[in-house]
Short mmCIF file of C-alpha atoms in Angstrom, two decimals:
data_model
loop_
_atom_site.label_atom_id
_atom_site.label_comp_id
_atom_site.label_asym_id
_atom_site.label_seq_id
_atom_site.Cartn_x
_atom_site.Cartn_y
_atom_site.Cartn_z
CA MET A 100 74.88 80.37 101.02
CA VAL A 101 75.37 84.78 100.67
CA LEU A 102 78.61 85.11 100.15
CA ALA A 103 80.11 88.21 102.37
CA ARG A 104 82.49 90.61 100.62
CA HIS A 105 84.87 92.92 102.61
CA CYS A 106 85.29 95.97 100.42
CA VAL A 107 88.32 98.01 100.98
CA HIS A 108 89.12 102.17 100.41
CA LEU A 109 92.29 102.75 100.09
CA GLY A 110 92.25 106.66 99.61
CA ALA A 111 93.44 107.55 95.79
CA LEU A 112 93.83 103.50 95.20
CA THR A 113 90.37 103.28 95.26
CA SER A 114 87.38 105.74 94.08
CA ARG A 115 84.65 106.56 96.69
CA ASN A 116 82.13 104.79 94.18
CA THR A 117 83.62 101.66 93.62
CA CYS A 118 82.22 99.86 97.01
CA ALA A 119 78.34 99.49 97.92
CA ALA A 120 77.24 98.42 100.28
CA LEU A 121 74.12 95.80 99.47
CA ASP A 122 73.53 94.84 103.07
CA SER A 123 75.19 94.80 106.70
CA ASN A 124 77.20 91.70 105.71
CA LEU A 125 77.64 91.96 101.88
CA LEU A 126 79.96 94.54 100.15
CA VAL A 127 81.29 94.39 96.47
CA SER A 128 83.79 96.27 94.65
CA GLY A 129 85.72 96.58 90.78
CA ASP A 130 88.75 97.92 92.13
CA ALA A 131 91.29 95.25 90.97
CA GLY A 132 94.41 97.51 92.73
CA ALA A 133 92.36 96.51 96.48
CA TYR A 134 92.84 93.25 98.02
CA ILE A 135 89.09 91.78 98.83
CA ASN A 136 88.11 89.16 101.74
CA ASN A 137 85.85 86.85 100.19
CA TYR A 138 83.94 84.85 102.77
CA ASP A 139 80.83 84.12 104.74
CA GLY A 140 81.19 84.91 108.41
CA ARG A 141 77.83 84.05 109.78
CA ASN A 142 79.21 80.66 111.53
CA PRO A 143 79.45 78.77 107.60
CA LEU A 144 80.44 75.57 110.28
CA GLY A 145 76.87 75.58 112.19
CA ILE A 146 79.05 75.94 115.43
CA GLN A 147 76.62 75.24 117.88
CA PRO A 148 77.25 76.41 121.84
CA ASN A 149 75.74 75.72 124.95
CA GLY A 150 72.46 77.20 126.31
CA GLN A 151 74.46 78.70 129.16
CA ARG A 152 77.06 80.98 127.85
CA SER A 153 79.29 79.94 130.72
CA GLN A 154 79.54 76.52 129.67
CA ASN A 155 81.35 77.43 126.26
CA TYR A 156 84.98 77.70 125.96
CA PHE A 157 87.64 78.11 123.04
CA LEU A 158 91.70 77.03 122.64
CA LEU A 159 94.43 79.20 121.45
CA ILE A 160 97.52 77.77 119.86
CA GLY A 161 99.97 78.74 117.67
CA ASP A 162 103.87 77.57 116.04
CA TRP A 163 102.23 73.86 116.65
CA GLY A 164 102.69 72.57 113.12
CA ARG A 165 106.59 70.68 113.18
CA ALA A 166 107.94 69.69 109.56
CA ASP A 167 107.55 66.00 108.01
CA SER A 168 105.91 64.42 111.78
CA PRO A 169 105.12 65.57 114.86
CA GLY A 170 107.92 65.19 117.31
CA PRO A 171 107.98 65.04 121.00
CA CYS A 172 107.17 68.36 121.89
CA GLN A 173 104.09 68.98 119.85
CA ARG A 174 102.95 65.41 120.50
CA ALA A 175 103.14 66.48 124.32
CA VAL A 176 101.15 69.57 123.53
CA ALA A 177 98.64 67.85 121.64
CA ASP A 178 98.22 64.94 124.59
CA HIS A 179 97.76 67.85 127.16
CA MET A 180 95.29 70.10 125.25
CA LYS A 181 92.86 66.52 124.29
CA ALA A 182 93.32 65.67 127.75
CA TYR A 183 91.91 69.37 128.99
CA VAL A 184 89.08 68.89 126.51
CA ALA A 185 88.45 65.48 128.30
CA ARG A 186 87.96 67.04 131.00
CA GLN A 187 86.38 70.13 130.15
CA GLN A 188 83.58 67.55 128.69
CA GLN A 189 82.82 65.55 131.74
CA GLN A 190 82.28 69.20 133.55
CA GLY A 191 79.46 69.69 130.47
CA LYS A 192 81.34 72.24 128.84
CA LYS A 193 81.11 72.74 124.86
CA LEU A 194 84.95 73.12 123.23
CA LEU A 195 83.43 75.77 119.97
CA PHE A 196 86.64 75.54 118.42
CA VAL A 197 90.73 75.53 118.15
CA ALA A 198 92.07 79.54 117.32
CA SER A 199 95.60 78.91 115.37
CA VAL A 200 97.48 82.16 115.47
CA GLY A 201 99.93 81.09 112.64
CA ASP A 202 102.90 78.82 111.73
CA ASN A 203 101.21 76.14 111.51
CA PHE A 204 102.62 73.97 108.93
CA TYR A 205 106.91 74.54 109.74
CA TRP A 206 109.10 75.31 107.93
CA SER A 207 107.75 76.78 104.38
CA GLY A 208 104.10 76.04 104.01
CA VAL A 209 101.70 73.03 104.01
CA THR A 210 102.27 70.29 101.85
CA PRO A 211 100.30 67.59 100.45
CA GLY A 212 101.41 64.66 103.55
CA ALA A 213 101.38 67.47 106.53
CA TRP A 214 97.56 67.75 106.89
CA GLU A 215 97.58 63.96 107.69
CA LYS A 216 100.95 63.90 109.55
CA SER A 217 100.75 67.23 111.36
CA TRP A 218 97.11 67.69 112.30
CA SER A 219 94.47 65.74 111.70
CA SER A 220 96.30 62.51 112.55
CA LEU A 221 97.59 64.18 116.05
CA TYR A 222 94.76 66.23 117.18
CA GLY A 223 92.03 63.54 116.06
CA THR A 224 90.17 66.24 114.46
CA ASN A 225 88.40 63.05 112.11
CA ASP A 226 88.88 60.52 114.83
CA PRO A 227 85.59 59.79 116.95
CA GLY A 228 88.36 58.88 119.70
CA SER A 229 89.62 61.80 120.20
CA PRO A 230 88.44 64.55 122.49
CA LEU A 231 88.97 66.80 119.50
CA HIS A 232 87.09 65.38 116.99
CA GLN A 233 85.45 67.44 115.01
CA VAL A 234 86.12 70.68 116.77
CA PRO A 235 86.78 73.25 113.78
CA TRP A 236 90.45 75.19 113.95
CA LEU A 237 89.85 78.59 112.86
CA SER A 238 93.27 79.64 111.25
CA VAL A 239 95.84 82.58 110.34
CA LEU A 240 99.32 82.37 108.48
CA GLY A 241 102.65 83.00 110.13
CA ASN A 242 106.19 83.31 108.45
CA HIS A 243 106.33 79.92 108.78
CA ASP A 244 103.25 79.54 106.17
CA LEU A 245 104.97 81.53 103.48
CA GLY A 246 107.70 80.04 101.15
CA ASN A 247 109.27 77.37 99.36
CA ASP A 248 106.01 74.75 99.90
CA ASP A 249 103.31 77.51 99.04
CA PRO A 250 105.36 80.40 97.18
CA TYR A 251 102.33 81.75 95.54
CA ALA A 252 100.48 82.36 99.31
CA ALA A 253 102.54 85.42 99.21
CA CYS A 254 101.66 86.75 95.53
CA ALA A 255 98.45 85.20 94.31
CA ASP A 256 98.11 88.32 91.45
CA GLN A 257 101.31 86.79 89.74
CA MET A 258 99.88 83.37 89.62
CA GLN A 259 99.16 82.96 85.71
CA ALA A 260 97.06 79.82 86.44
CA PRO A 261 95.30 80.10 90.20
CA LEU A 262 93.83 77.43 92.14
CA ALA A 263 90.47 79.35 92.40
CA MET A 264 89.40 82.57 91.03
CA VAL A 265 86.66 84.09 93.17
CA ASN A 266 84.77 87.57 92.15
CA GLY A 267 87.73 87.91 89.98
CA GLN A 268 90.04 87.91 92.29
CA ARG A 269 92.89 85.09 91.94
CA TYR A 270 93.90 82.86 94.62
CA GLY A 271 97.10 80.45 95.47
CA CYS A 272 97.34 79.80 98.55
CA GLN A 273 97.42 76.45 99.57
CA GLN A 274 95.99 76.37 103.17
CA PHE A 275 92.81 78.28 102.60
CA ASN A 276 89.57 76.32 102.05
CA ALA A 277 88.14 74.49 99.35
CA ASP A 278 86.62 77.13 97.17
CA LYS A 279 89.95 79.29 96.90
CA ASN A 280 92.04 75.60 96.74
CA PRO A 281 89.99 72.93 95.16
CA ASN A 282 92.96 70.45 96.04
CA ARG A 283 92.60 70.50 99.32
CA PRO A 284 91.91 66.88 101.20
CA ALA A 285 88.28 66.44 101.84
CA ASP A 286 88.67 65.68 105.26
CA THR A 287 90.09 68.79 106.02
CA ARG A 288 86.92 71.00 105.71
CA LEU A 289 87.45 71.81 109.30
CA TYR A 290 90.61 73.66 109.37
CA TRP A 291 89.30 76.88 108.61
CA MET A 292 90.92 79.44 106.72
CA PRO A 293 88.25 81.36 104.02
CA ASP A 294 90.69 84.14 103.26
CA TYR A 295 94.18 85.72 104.69
CA ASN A 296 91.30 88.05 106.90
CA TYR A 297 87.91 87.19 108.08
CA HIS A 298 85.51 87.03 110.84
CA TYR A 299 83.28 84.23 112.31
CA GLU A 300 79.94 85.25 113.73
CA ILE A 301 78.66 82.93 117.09
CA PRO A 302 75.92 85.01 118.17
CA GLU A 303 74.13 82.54 120.26
CA ALA A 304 77.36 82.87 122.05
CA ASP A 305 77.70 86.77 121.99
CA LEU A 306 81.26 85.72 120.34
CA GLU A 307 83.04 86.79 117.04
CA VAL A 308 86.57 86.01 115.64
CA ILE A 309 88.32 88.34 113.72
CA ALA A 310 91.60 86.91 111.85
CA ILE A 311 94.17 89.38 110.18
CA ASP A 312 97.08 88.68 108.20
CA THR A 313 100.28 90.77 109.11
CA ASN A 314 102.80 89.16 107.65
CA GLN A 315 104.18 92.26 106.00
CA VAL A 316 105.94 93.06 108.98
CA ASP A 317 108.38 90.05 108.31
CA ILE A 318 108.96 89.11 104.64
CA GLU A 319 112.27 88.57 105.43
CA GLY A 320 111.16 85.85 107.83
CA PHE A 321 109.42 83.99 105.09
CA GLY A 322 110.59 80.39 105.12
CA GLY A 323 112.01 80.80 108.70
CA ASP A 324 115.69 81.62 106.55
CA SER A 325 116.98 82.41 103.02
CA GLY A 326 116.74 79.51 101.77
CA GLY A 327 113.27 78.91 102.79
CA ALA A 328 112.02 81.34 100.71
CA TRP A 329 113.70 81.28 97.32
CA LYS A 330 111.23 80.03 95.11
CA MET A 331 108.67 82.22 96.30
CA GLY A 332 111.14 85.40 95.15
CA SER A 333 111.21 83.18 91.81
CA VAL A 334 107.73 82.90 91.04
CA CYS A 335 106.46 86.22 92.47
CA GLY A 336 108.87 88.41 90.33
CA GLY A 337 111.06 89.40 93.04
CA GLN A 338 110.66 90.59 96.80
CA GLY A 339 109.05 94.04 95.70
CA ASN A 340 105.85 91.98 94.35
CA VAL A 341 106.00 90.20 97.54
CA GLU A 342 105.63 93.29 99.66
CA SER A 343 102.90 94.76 97.75
CA PHE A 344 100.92 92.09 97.75
CA MET A 345 101.03 91.61 101.62
CA GLN A 346 100.89 95.25 102.20
CA ARG A 347 97.38 94.91 100.37
CA VAL A 348 96.41 91.90 101.99
CA ASN A 349 96.79 93.78 105.73
CA GLN A 350 95.18 97.16 104.57
CA ALA A 351 92.31 95.07 103.88
CA GLY A 352 92.36 93.39 107.19
CA GLN A 353 92.63 96.43 109.25
CA GLU A 354 89.80 97.57 106.92
CA LEU A 355 87.69 94.37 107.92
CA LEU A 356 88.98 95.54 111.95
CA ARG A 357 86.95 98.96 111.57
CA GLN A 358 83.87 97.48 109.52
CA ARG A 359 83.17 95.23 112.45
CA ALA A 360 83.37 97.44 114.96
CA ALA A 361 80.98 99.44 113.55
CA GLN A 362 79.29 96.68 112.27
CA GLY A 363 79.62 93.74 114.80
CA THR A 364 77.49 92.80 117.72
CA ALA A 365 79.39 90.41 120.23
CA LYS A 366 80.27 91.56 123.52
CA THR A 367 83.65 89.15 123.58
CA VAL A 368 85.93 89.66 120.21
CA LEU A 369 89.00 87.74 119.46
CA ILE A 370 91.50 89.64 117.08
CA MET A 371 93.78 87.14 116.22
CA GLN A 372 97.13 87.08 113.62
CA HIS A 373 100.81 86.00 114.00
CA TYR A 374 103.15 88.75 115.77
CA PRO A 375 103.88 89.93 119.23
CA GLY A 376 102.79 93.81 118.66
CA GLN A 377 100.21 93.70 115.81
CA CYS A 378 97.08 92.97 116.74
CA GLN A 379 95.94 96.23 115.95
CA LYS A 380 93.23 96.74 118.32
CA ASP A 381 93.49 100.41 118.62
CA ILE A 382 92.06 100.45 115.05
CA PHE A 383 88.83 98.26 116.17
CA LEU A 384 88.20 100.18 118.99
CA SER A 385 88.88 103.65 117.81
CA ALA A 386 85.91 102.46 115.08
CA LEU A 387 83.51 101.14 117.79
CA ARG A 388 79.96 102.69 117.26
CA PRO A 389 78.66 104.47 120.06
CA GLY A 390 77.27 102.73 123.01
CA ARG A 391 78.96 99.32 121.93
CA GLU A 392 80.69 97.95 124.67
CA VAL A 393 83.21 95.03 124.36
CA ASN A 394 85.87 92.59 125.77
CA VAL A 395 88.56 92.53 123.30
CA ILE A 396 91.61 89.93 123.52
CA CYS A 397 94.16 89.68 121.44
CA ALA A 398 95.95 86.61 120.53
CA TYR A 399 99.24 85.65 118.42
CA GLY A 400 102.21 83.39 118.40
CA HIS A 401 106.13 83.91 116.82
CA ASP A 402 107.77 84.29 120.11
CA HIS A 403 107.76 79.97 121.37
CA THR A 404 106.55 80.10 125.02
CA GLN A 405 103.21 80.98 126.83
CA ARG A 406 102.57 84.14 128.52
CA CYS A 407 100.40 86.56 129.72
CA ASP A 408 101.22 90.27 127.95
CA GLY A 409 98.63 92.66 129.32
CA SER A 410 95.37 91.90 131.43
CA ASP A 411 91.96 93.92 131.56
CA GLY A 412 90.20 95.66 133.60
CA ASN A 413 89.13 92.45 135.54
CA GLY A 414 91.97 91.17 135.77
CA GLN A 415 91.68 88.58 133.11
CA CYS A 416 94.65 88.39 130.28
CA ASN A 417 93.41 89.52 127.02
CA MET A 418 96.86 89.78 125.51
CA ILE A 419 97.75 86.26 124.70
CA LEU A 420 101.27 84.89 123.58
CA THR A 421 100.37 81.55 122.68
CA GLY A 422 103.25 80.25 120.60
CA GLY A 423 104.17 77.13 122.81
CA GLY A 424 102.94 74.50 120.37
CA GLY A 425 106.00 72.55 120.29
CA GLY A 426 106.42 72.89 116.33
CA CYS A 427 109.60 74.99 116.50
CA CYS A 428 112.60 74.73 117.93
CA ALA A 429 115.30 73.37 119.77
CA GLY A 430 116.38 75.94 122.86
CA VAL A 431 113.78 78.14 122.31
CA ILE A 432 110.24 76.64 123.80
CA SER A 433 110.04 77.62 127.09
CA ARG A 434 106.80 77.28 128.37
CA ALA A 435 104.50 75.16 126.05
CA GLY A 436 101.05 74.81 125.57
CA PHE A 437 98.60 76.78 125.01
CA ALA A 438 95.77 78.65 126.20
CA ALA A 439 91.97 78.08 127.24
CA ILE A 440 89.25 80.95 127.07
CA SER A 441 86.15 80.61 128.69
CA LEU A 442 83.08 82.55 128.44
CA SER A 443 81.15 83.83 131.50
CA ASP A 444 77.74 85.07 131.69
CA ASP A 445 78.00 88.66 132.06
CA GLY A 446 79.31 88.58 128.28
CA GLY A 447 82.75 88.80 129.64
CA PHE A 448 85.89 85.77 130.10
CA VAL A 449 88.10 83.88 131.59
CA SER A 450 91.59 83.19 130.17
CA ASP A 451 93.85 81.02 131.14
CA VAL A 452 97.26 80.77 129.99
CA GLN A 453 100.21 79.72 131.95
CA SER A 454 98.61 77.11 134.98
CA GLY A 455 99.14 73.52 134.52
CA ASP A 456 95.90 72.68 132.95
CA VAL A 457 97.17 74.47 129.91
CA VAL A 458 101.09 74.20 129.93
CA VAL A 459 102.95 71.26 129.97
CA PRO A 460 105.07 70.24 132.70
CA ASP A 461 108.81 71.03 132.60
CA GLY A 462 111.00 68.18 131.50
CA THR A 463 108.00 66.56 129.21
CA CYS A 464 108.71 68.36 126.24
CA TYR A 465 112.00 68.88 123.99
CA TRP A 466 112.00 69.76 120.77
CA ARG A 467 115.02 68.10 117.66
CA ARG A 468 114.83 68.09 114.12
CA LEU A 469 114.69 64.58 112.54
CA THR A 470 117.36 62.83 111.97
CA LEU A 471 118.29 60.76 109.06
CA SER A 472 116.95 57.76 111.70
CA ASP A 473 113.52 58.71 111.56
CA TYR A 474 113.07 57.37 108.31
CA VAL A 475 114.93 54.24 108.12
#
């Protein structure tokens, strides 16, 4: 497997000779100041779409991984999702992946037991009887993924004994793939997060996903509140180090948008990150090579509801808030569910964000914190 490395030019921080393009997918860097996205973006999971583009679709979900164990709301959304996928299977349609837009594991990052409790057992990724069996999840981090339970995720460069070293760069995030975190359970391979920023190409479906990390906008929100990230401040050596690291990560994400606009060929591109207003689609569009036409979808969460924030010229929602996954919070979930994007034969897409097919019925979803009785 060839490793695609995306090198970031950051003005005075990176010399003109730092990056050398070896081919259209492979870039190398020797500058320790710039964050480097290390990954292979050429369909490494081998996702095989249906030969007819309009028979393929993907799902969007955010803010889903309720702390300690799934509650009634996360479970209701998961059941609704599985029922949706089962109906699509009956029509011969192929689910390519689930795109997760962050806040995957409340309250302050993934724990060893959360992989099973909050993800695989509920959605059935490893269960042959589940409609979601063996479906990849392409994921990005949200503010609740960064905190006491995964403190070095926000300052891997401060880690004396990193989980991994890849091309001279330290890694400390516990949600990252096994090459960056060898401690990840073996049965989580389909939970895909190779780096903070990455792209994923499925050429046979004329589709590309670009995942970028924008958590630098909400450092005060890491771990959810002041108590949720105290350990991070300690191990990282202060908030200044966290801010510096996350800003470099985001700059690498912005450069990735420019690179994929210039190098990509997909007719439909999904840009996903965690926060409303942070898609940075304009960076991508301004860098498109002359003559390239592309349909761009922005997906994000953070606000705990399902909502269309904007549509394209064909009337399809392309600014999608999908934070209704059920992981949080009392009195906040106004519309729980997920979103579905069906591809069309002309290179476009059809989106469903708020219908009864993707949003759970009123009264079936309620959120509550665990009490002592839940553990007895």
